[in-house]
Coordinates of C-alpha atoms in Angstrom, one line a residue:
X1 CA 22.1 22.2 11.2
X2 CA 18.3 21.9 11.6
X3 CA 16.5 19.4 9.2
X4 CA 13.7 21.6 8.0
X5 CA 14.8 24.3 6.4
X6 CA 12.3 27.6 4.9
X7 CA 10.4 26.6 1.7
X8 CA 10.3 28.4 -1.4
X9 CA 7.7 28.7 -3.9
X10 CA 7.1 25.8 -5.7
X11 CA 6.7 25.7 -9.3
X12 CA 3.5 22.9 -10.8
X13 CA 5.9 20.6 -12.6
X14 CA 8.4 20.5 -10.2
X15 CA 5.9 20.8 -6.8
X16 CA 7.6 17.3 -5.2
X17 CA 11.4 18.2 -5.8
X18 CA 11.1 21.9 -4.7
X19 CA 9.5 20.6 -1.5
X20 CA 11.5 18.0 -1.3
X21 CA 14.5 20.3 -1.3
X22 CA 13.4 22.3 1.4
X23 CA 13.9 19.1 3.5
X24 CA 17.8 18.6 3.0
X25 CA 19.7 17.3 5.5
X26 CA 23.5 17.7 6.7
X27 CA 26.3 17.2 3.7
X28 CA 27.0 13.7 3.2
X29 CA 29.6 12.1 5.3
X30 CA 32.6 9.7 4.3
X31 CA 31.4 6.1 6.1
X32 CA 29.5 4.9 8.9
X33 CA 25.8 6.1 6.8
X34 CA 22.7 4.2 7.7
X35 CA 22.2 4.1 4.3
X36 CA 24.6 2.3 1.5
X37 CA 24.6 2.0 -2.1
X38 CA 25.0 -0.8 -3.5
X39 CA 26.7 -2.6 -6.3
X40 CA 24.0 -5.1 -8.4
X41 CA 25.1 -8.2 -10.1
X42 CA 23.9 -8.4 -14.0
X43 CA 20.4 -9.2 -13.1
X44 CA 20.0 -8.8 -9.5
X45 CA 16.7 -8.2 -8.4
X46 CA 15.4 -7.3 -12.0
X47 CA 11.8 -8.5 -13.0
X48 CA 10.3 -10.0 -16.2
X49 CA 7.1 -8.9 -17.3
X50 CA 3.8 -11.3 -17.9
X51 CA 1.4 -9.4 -20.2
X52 CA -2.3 -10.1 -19.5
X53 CA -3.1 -7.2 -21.5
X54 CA -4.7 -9.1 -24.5
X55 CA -6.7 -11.2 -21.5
X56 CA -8.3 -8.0 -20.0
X57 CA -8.9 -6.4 -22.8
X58 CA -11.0 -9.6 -24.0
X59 CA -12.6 -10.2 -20.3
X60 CA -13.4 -5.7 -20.5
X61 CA -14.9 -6.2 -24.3
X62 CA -16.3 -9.3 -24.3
X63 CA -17.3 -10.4 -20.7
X64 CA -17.3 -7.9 -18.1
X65 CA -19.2 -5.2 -20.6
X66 CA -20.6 -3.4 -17.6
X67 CA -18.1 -0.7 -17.4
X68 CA -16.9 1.5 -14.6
X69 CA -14.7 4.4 -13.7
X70 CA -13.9 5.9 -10.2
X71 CA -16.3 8.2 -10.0
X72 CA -19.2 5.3 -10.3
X73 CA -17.1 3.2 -7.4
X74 CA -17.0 5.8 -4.9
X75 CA -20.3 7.7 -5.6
X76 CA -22.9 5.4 -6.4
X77 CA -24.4 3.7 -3.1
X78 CA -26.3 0.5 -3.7
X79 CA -29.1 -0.2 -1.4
X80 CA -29.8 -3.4 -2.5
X81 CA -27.7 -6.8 -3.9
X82 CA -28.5 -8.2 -7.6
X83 CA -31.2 -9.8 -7.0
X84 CA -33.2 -6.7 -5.7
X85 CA -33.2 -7.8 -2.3
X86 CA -32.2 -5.2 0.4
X87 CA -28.7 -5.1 1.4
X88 CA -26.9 -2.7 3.3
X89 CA -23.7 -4.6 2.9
X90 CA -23.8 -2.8 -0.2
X91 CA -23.9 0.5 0.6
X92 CA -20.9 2.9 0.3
X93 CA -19.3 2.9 3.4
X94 CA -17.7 6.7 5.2
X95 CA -14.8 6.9 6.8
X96 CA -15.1 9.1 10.4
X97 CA -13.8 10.7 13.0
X98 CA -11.0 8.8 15.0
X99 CA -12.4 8.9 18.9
X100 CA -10.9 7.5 22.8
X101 CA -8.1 5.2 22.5
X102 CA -8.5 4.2 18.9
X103 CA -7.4 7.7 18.5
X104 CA -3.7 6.3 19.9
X105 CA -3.5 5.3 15.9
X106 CA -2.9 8.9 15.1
X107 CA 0.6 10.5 15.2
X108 CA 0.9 12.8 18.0
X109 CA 1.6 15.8 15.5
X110 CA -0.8 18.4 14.0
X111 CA -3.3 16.3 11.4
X112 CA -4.2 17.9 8.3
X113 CA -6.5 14.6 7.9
X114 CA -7.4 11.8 10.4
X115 CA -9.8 8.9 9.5
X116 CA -10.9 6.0 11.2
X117 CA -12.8 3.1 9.0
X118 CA -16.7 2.1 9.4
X119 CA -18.3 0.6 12.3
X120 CA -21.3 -0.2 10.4
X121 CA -19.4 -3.1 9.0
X122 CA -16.7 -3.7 11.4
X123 CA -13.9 -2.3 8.7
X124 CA -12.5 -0.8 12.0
X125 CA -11.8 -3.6 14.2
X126 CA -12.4 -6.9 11.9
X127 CA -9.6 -9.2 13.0
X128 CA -10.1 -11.0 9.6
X129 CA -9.0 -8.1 7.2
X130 CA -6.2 -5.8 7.6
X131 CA -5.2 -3.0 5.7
X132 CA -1.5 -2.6 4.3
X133 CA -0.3 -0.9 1.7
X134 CA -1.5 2.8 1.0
X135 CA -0.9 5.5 -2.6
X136 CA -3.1 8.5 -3.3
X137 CA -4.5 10.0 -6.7
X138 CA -1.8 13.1 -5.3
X139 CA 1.4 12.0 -7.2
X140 CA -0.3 9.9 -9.4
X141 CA -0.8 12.5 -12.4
X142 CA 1.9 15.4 -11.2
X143 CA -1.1 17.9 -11.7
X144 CA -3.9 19.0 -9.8
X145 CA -4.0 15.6 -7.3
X146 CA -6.8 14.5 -9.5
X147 CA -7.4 11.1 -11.5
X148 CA -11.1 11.2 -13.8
X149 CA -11.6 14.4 -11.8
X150 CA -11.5 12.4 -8.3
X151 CA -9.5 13.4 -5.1
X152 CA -8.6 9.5 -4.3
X153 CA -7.2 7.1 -1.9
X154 CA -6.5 3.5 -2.1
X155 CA -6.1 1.2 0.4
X156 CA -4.9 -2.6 0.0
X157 CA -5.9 -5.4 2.4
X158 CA -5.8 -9.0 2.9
X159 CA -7.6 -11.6 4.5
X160 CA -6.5 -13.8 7.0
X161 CA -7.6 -17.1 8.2
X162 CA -6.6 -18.1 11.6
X163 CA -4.2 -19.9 13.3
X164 CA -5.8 -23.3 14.7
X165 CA -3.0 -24.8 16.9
X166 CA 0.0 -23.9 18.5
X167 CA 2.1 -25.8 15.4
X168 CA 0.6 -22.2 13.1
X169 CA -1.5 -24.6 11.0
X170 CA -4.3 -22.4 9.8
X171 CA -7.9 -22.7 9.1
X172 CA -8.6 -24.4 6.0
X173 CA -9.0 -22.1 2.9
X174 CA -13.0 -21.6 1.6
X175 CA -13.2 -20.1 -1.3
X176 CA -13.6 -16.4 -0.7
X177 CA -12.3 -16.6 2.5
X178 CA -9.0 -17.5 1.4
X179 CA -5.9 -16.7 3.5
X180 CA -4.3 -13.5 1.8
X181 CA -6.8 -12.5 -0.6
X182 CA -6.6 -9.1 -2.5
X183 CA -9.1 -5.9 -2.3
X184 CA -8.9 -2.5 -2.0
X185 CA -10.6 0.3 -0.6
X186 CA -11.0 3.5 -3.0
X187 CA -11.5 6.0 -0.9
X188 CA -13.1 9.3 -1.9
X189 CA -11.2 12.5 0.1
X190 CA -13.8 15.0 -0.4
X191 CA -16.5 12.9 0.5
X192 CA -14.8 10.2 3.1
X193 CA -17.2 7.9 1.7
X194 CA -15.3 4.6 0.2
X195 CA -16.3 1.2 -1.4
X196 CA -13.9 -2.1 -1.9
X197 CA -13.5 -3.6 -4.5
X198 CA -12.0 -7.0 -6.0
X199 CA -8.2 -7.5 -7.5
X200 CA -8.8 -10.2 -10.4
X201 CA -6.5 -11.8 -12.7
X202 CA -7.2 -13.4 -15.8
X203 CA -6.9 -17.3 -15.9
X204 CA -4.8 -17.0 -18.7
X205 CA -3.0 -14.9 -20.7
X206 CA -4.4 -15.7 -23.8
X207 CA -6.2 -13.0 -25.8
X208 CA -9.5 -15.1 -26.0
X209 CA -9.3 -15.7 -22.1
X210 CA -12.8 -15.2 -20.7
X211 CA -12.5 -16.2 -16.9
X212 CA -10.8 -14.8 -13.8
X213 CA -10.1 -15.5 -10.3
X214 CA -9.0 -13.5 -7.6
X215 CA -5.5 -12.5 -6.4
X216 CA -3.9 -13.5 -3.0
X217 CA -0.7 -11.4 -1.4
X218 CA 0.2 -9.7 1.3
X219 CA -0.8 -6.2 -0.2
X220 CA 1.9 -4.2 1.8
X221 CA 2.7 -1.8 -0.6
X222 CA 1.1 -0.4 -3.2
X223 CA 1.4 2.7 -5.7
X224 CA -1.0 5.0 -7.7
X225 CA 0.7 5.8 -11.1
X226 CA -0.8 7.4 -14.2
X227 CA -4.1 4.8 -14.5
X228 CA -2.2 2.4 -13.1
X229 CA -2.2 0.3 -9.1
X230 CA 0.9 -1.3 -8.9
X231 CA 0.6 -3.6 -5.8
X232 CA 3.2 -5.9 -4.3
X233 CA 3.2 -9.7 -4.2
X234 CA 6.0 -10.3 -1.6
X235 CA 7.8 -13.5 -2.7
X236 CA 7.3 -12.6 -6.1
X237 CA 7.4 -9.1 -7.9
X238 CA 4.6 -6.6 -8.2
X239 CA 1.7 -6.7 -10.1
X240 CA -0.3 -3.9 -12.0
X241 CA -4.0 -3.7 -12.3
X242 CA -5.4 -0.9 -14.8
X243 CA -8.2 1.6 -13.3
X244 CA -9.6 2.4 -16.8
X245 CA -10.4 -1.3 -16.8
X246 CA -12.7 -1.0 -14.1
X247 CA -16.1 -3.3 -14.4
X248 CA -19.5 -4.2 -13.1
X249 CA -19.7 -7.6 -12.1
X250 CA -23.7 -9.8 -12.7
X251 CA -24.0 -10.8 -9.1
X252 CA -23.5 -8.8 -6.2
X253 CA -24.4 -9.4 -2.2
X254 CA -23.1 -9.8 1.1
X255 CA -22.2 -13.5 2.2
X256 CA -21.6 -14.3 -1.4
X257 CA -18.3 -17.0 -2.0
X258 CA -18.1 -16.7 -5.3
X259 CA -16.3 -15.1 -7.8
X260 CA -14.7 -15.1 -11.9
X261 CA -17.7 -16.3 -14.4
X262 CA -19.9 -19.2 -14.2
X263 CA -21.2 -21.6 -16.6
X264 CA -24.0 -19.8 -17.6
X265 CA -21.9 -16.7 -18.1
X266 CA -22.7 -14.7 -14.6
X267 CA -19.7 -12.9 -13.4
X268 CA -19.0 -12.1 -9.4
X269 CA -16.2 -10.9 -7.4
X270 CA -16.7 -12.0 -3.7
X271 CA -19.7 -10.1 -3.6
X272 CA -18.3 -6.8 -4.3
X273 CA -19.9 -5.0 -7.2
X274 CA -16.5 -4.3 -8.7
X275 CA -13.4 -5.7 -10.2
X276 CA -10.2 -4.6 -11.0
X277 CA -8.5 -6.4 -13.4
X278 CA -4.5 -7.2 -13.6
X279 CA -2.9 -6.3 -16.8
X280 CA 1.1 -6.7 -15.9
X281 CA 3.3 -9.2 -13.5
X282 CA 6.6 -8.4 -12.9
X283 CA 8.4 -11.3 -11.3
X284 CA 11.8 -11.7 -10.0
X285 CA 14.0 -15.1 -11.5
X286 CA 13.8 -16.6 -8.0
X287 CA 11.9 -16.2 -4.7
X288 CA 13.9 -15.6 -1.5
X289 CA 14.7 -18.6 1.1
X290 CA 12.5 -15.9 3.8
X291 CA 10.6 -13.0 4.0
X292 CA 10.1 -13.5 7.6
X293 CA 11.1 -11.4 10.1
X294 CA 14.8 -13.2 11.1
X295 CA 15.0 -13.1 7.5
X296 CA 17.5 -16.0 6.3
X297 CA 19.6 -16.9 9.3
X298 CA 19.5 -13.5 10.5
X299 CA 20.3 -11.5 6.8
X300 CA 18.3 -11.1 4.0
X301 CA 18.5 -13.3 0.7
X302 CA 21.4 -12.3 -1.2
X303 CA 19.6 -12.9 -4.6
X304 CA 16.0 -12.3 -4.1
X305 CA 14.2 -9.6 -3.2
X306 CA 10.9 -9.2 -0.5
X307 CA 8.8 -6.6 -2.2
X308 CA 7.2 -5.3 1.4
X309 CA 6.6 -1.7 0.6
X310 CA 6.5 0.5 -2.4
X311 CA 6.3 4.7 -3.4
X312 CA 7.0 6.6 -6.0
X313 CA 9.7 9.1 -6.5
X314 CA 9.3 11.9 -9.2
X315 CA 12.1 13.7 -8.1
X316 CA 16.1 13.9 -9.5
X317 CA 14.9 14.5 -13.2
X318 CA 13.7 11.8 -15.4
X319 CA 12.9 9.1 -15.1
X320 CA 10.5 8.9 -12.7
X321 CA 11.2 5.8 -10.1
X322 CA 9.1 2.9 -8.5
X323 CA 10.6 2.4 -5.2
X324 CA 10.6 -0.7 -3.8
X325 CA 11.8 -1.4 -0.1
X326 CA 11.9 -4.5 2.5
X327 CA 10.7 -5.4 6.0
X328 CA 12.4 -7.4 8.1
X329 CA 11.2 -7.7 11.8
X330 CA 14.7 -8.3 13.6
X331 CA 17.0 -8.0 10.6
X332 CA 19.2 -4.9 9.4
X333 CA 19.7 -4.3 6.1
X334 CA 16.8 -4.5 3.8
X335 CA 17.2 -3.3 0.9
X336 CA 15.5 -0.4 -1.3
X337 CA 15.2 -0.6 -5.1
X338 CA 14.2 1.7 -7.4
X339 CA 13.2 0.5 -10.9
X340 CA 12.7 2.9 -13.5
X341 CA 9.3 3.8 -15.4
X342 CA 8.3 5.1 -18.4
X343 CA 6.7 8.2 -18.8
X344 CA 3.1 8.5 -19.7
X345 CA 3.2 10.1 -22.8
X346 CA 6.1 7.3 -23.8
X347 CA 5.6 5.3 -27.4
X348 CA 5.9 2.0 -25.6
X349 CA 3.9 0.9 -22.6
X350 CA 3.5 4.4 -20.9
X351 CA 3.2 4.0 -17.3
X352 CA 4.6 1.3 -17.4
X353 CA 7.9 0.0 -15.7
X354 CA 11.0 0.5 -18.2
X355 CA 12.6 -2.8 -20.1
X356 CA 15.6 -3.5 -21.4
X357 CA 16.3 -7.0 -23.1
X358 CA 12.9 -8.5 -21.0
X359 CA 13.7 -7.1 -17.9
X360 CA 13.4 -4.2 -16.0
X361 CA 15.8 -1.5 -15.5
X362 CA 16.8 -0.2 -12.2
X363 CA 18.0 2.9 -11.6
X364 CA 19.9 2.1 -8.1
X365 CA 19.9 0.1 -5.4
X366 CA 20.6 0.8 -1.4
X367 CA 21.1 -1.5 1.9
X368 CA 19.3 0.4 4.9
X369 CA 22.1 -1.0 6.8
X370 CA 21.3 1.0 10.3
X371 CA 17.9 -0.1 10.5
X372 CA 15.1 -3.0 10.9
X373 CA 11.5 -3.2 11.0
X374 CA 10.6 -1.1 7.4
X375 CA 7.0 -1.0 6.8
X376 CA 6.5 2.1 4.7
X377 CA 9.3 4.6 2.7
X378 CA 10.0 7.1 0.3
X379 CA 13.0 8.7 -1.4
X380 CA 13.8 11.9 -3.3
X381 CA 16.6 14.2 -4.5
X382 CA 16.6 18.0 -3.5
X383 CA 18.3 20.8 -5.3
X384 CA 21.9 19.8 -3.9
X385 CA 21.6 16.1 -6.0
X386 CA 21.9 15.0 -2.4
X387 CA 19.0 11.8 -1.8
X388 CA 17.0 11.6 0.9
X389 CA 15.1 8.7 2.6
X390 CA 12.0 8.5 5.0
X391 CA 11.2 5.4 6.5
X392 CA 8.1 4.1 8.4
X393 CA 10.1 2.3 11.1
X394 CA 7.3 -0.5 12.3
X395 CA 7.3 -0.9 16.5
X396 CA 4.4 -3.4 17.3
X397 CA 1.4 -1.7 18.8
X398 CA 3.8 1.1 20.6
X399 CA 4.7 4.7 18.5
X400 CA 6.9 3.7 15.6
X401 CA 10.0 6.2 14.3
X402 CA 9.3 8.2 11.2
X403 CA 13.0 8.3 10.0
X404 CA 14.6 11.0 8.0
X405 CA 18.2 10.2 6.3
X406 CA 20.0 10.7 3.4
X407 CA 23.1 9.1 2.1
X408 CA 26.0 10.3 4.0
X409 CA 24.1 10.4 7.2
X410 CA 26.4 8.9 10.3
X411 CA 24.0 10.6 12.8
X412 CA 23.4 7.5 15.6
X413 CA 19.4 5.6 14.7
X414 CA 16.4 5.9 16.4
X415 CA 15.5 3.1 18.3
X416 CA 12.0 1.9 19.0
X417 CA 12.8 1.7 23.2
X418 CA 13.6 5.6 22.7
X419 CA 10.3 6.1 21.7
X420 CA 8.8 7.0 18.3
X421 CA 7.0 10.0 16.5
X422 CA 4.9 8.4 14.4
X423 CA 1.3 6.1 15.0
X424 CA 1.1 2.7 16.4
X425 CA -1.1 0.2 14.9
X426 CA 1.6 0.3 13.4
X427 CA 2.4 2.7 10.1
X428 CA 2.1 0.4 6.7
X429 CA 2.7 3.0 4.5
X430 CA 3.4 6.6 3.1
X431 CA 2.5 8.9 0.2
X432 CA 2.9 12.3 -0.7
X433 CA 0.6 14.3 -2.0
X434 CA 1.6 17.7 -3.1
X435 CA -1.7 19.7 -4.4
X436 CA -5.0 20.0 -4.5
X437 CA -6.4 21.1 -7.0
X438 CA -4.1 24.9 -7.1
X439 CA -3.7 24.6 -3.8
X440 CA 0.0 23.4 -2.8
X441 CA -1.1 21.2 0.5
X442 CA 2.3 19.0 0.9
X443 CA 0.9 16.6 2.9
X444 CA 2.9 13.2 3.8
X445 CA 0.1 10.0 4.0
X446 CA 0.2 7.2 6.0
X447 CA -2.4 4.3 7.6
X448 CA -2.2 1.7 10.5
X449 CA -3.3 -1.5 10.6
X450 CA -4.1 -2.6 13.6
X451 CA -6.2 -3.7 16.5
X452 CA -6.5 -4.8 20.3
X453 CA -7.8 -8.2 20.2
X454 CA -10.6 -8.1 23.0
X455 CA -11.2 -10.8 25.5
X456 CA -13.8 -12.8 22.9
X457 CA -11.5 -13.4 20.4
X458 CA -8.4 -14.1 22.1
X459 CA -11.0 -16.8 24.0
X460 CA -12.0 -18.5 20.3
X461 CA -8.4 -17.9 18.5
X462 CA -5.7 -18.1 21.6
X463 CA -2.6 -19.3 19.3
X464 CA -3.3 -16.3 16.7
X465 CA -4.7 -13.8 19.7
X466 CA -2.7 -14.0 22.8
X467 CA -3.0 -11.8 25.8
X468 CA -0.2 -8.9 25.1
X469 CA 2.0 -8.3 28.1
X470 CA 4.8 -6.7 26.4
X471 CA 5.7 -3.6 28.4
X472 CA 4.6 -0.1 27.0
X473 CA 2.5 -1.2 24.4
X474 CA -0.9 0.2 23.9
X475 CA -2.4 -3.1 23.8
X476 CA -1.2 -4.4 27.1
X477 CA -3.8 -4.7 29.6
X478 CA -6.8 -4.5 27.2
X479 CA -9.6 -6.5 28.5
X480 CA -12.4 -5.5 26.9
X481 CA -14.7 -8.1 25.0
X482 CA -14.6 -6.0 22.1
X483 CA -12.0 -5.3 19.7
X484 CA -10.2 -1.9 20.1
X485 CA -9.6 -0.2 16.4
X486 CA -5.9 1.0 16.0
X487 CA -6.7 1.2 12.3
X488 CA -6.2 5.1 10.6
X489 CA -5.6 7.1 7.8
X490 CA -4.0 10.4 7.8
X491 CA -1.8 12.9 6.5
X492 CA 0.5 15.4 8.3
X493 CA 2.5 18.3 7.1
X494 CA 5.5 16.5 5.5
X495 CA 7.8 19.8 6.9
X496 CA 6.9 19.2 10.2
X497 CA 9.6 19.2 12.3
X498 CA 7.9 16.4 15.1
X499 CA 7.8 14.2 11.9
X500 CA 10.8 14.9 10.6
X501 CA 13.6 15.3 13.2
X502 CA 14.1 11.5 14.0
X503 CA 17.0 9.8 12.3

């Protein structure tokens, strides 16, 4: 039976499940599925909720006055820092064309949109910032792929200070440049151009808290809900940040280490012009033994969760789901959650993940027992009730597997050695974005994150930049003094077969 099937018309409010049910696979089998549900103790996995609501909405009133919205973040292009000096730093910063081998980042499918980052600044090949998790402004509202009237992107990245020795011991923290701290990259679609901006937290959660500092993580997932960036914080839970709390912050530049408010009241964020302030963390009871690629002796922690990767399903009938997935390098097995939210136009906290007795509520839970090496997903339910997976399936630096499956499926994996579909870089995450305005585009999103250390950095940085020798992938043999980009965003037809017809 082939795995794309004719597509019907689809309907406004029901855009993601009609297409979504064009994409049905074969009927579900007995045993043997890559896929398994699970059974959840009482509270596995669930989440308690830390409300820095009354915070923000002190530091938005009474600190950080200057206000912003999206349109001000990815339109207005500063030519100069705070203190009127010129500063091209500060400029907004456009996305372009992907060219020679960085174009390797791209699938090899049709693109409906292919993006490399700026040279200007080195957002392309920077070995010190890389970007993870990916959502769009296209599910966010279930209408016209718009939030404030903007066609929108956002990208999460983290920092990373090196390793110094061949023990791993890294570089000592400074205060911006702090291993795994949070921005991310709003990125305007009908324009390319995109600016970064800071993810803050409040010191406290008091409702007179008038400080912040900035938020470390991995960043590997992230999703665009309503007003709301839910971002992941790996060991932890997920945190949400509020876009209608966007602000202005005193003092702006490049090479500025500084950031929350100072004694005499002046407020910066890394030298950014913008913050975005946190307003919800959900965290898990415990934090797992390992997030690291052998996971805990080879399996992953029974009762703790690694929040790698997260999307948003809108299909099945309410309510909508935040779907949370694992990476594990060399282990089998990760699991996928998917907690329940509340509907926008719900009494309490709209938007916001669904509670029950201070925790959240999840819908269900799966073990992707045939595979390893998750870096992005997705789920939805098509017209049969039958649900269906994509996964990002990560393979270093060669073409990763874009993996189609639903429960029920027995058909044999996709290894990496067979060769992939998909980018290398490798993919970090996927989103769907279903219109555009009243156009119906369907598009499935994804980014890459990486680069080909050149002969100059693997010279200063040997123990975090070695020479790659692994056979058949694209970095092998690179001798170049310069970085080589693998680094992307784009979208491809979610229905097309080269994407889709890998299990």
């Amino acid at each position: 039976m082939a795995l794309i099937r004719t597509l019907r018309p689809l309907a406004v409010l029901a855009a993601t499940a009609a297409l979504f049910a064009g994409i049905t696979g074969q009927p579900a089998a007995a045993d043997g599925s890559a896929v398994t549900k699970l059974t959840l103790g009482t509270d596995q996995f669930k989440m308690t909720d830390t409300n820095y609501e009354p915070a923000t909405n002190n530091l938005y009133n009474n600190v950080l006055t200057d206000h912003a919205n999206l349109t001000d973040v990815v339109t207005t292009d500063y030519t100069k820092n705070s203190s009127g000096a010129t500063d091209t730093w500060m400029n907004l910063r456009s996305m372009r064309a992907c060219a020679g081998n960085e174009t390797k980042a791209l699938p090899p499918v049709t693109k409906k949109v292919a993006w490399c980052w700026s040279s200007a600044h080195a957002d392309d090949t920077t070995p010190r910032w890389f970007p993870q998790g990916m959502s769009t402004t296209g599910t966010a509202d279930g209408g016209d792929g718009a939030i404030q009237g903007k066609h929108v992107s956002a990208v999460a990245w983290h920092y990373k200070t090196f390793k110094t020795n061949s023990a791993g011991d890294l570089e000592a923290n400074d205060g911006c440049k702090t291993n795994n701290l949070l921005k991310v990259s709003f990125i305007d679609r009908d324009t390319g151009k995109y600016r970064h901006v800071l993810l803050a937290e409040p010191t406290s959660t008091s409702s007179s808290a008038s400080n912040f500092k900035f938020v470390t993580g991995h960043g590997g997932g992230i999703v665009w809900y309503a007003n709301y960036l839910y971002v992941t914080d790996t060991s932890n839970g997920i945190r949400v940040f509020d876009i209608n709390k966007l602000a202005k912050v005193d003092t702006y530049g490049s090479g500025l280490n500084s950031y929350g408010v100072s004694s005499s009241g002046s407020s910066s964020a890394c030298g950014y012009p913008y913050v975005l302030p946190e307003v919800h963390y959900y965290k898990q009871a415990s934090t797992p033994a390992s997030c690291s690629p052998n996971g805990v002796n080879g399996t992953p922690d029974a009762d703790a969760l690694c929040y790698s990767w997260l999307s948003l399903d809108k299909t099945g009938g309410g309510p909508f789901k935040l779907v949370a997935g694992e990476w594990y390098g060399n282990v089998a097995g990760g699991r996928v959650v998917r907690y329940q939210l509340n509907a926008t136009s719900a009494p309490a906290y709209p938007g916001l993940l669904n509670m029950s007795g201070g925790k959240t509520v999840i819908q269900d839970a799966y073990a992707a027992s045939g595979y390893q090496g998750l870096q992005g997903g997705m789920t939805w339910t098509d017209d049969a009730g039958l649900l269906n997976f994509a996964f990002s399936k990560g393979c270093g630096t060669k073409p990763a597997v874009f993996s189609h499956t639903w429960t029920g499926d027995t058909r044999a994996v996709t290894s990496c050695a067979a060769g992939g579909n998909w980018a290398v870089g490798s993919p970090q995450a996927l989103s769907y974005w279903p219109k555009l305005d009243t156009a119906q585009v369907d598009e499935l999103w994804g980014l890459t994150e990486g680069i080909c250390a050149g002969t100059s950095l693997r010279a200063s940085y040997p123990h975090e930049f070695p020479a790659v020798s692994e056979s058949g992938n694209v970095c092998t043999g690179y001798n170049s003094s310069d970085n080589l980009s693998l680094r992307s965003v784009f979208a491809v037809n979610f229905t097309d077969p080269a994407v889709q017809n890998l299990h």
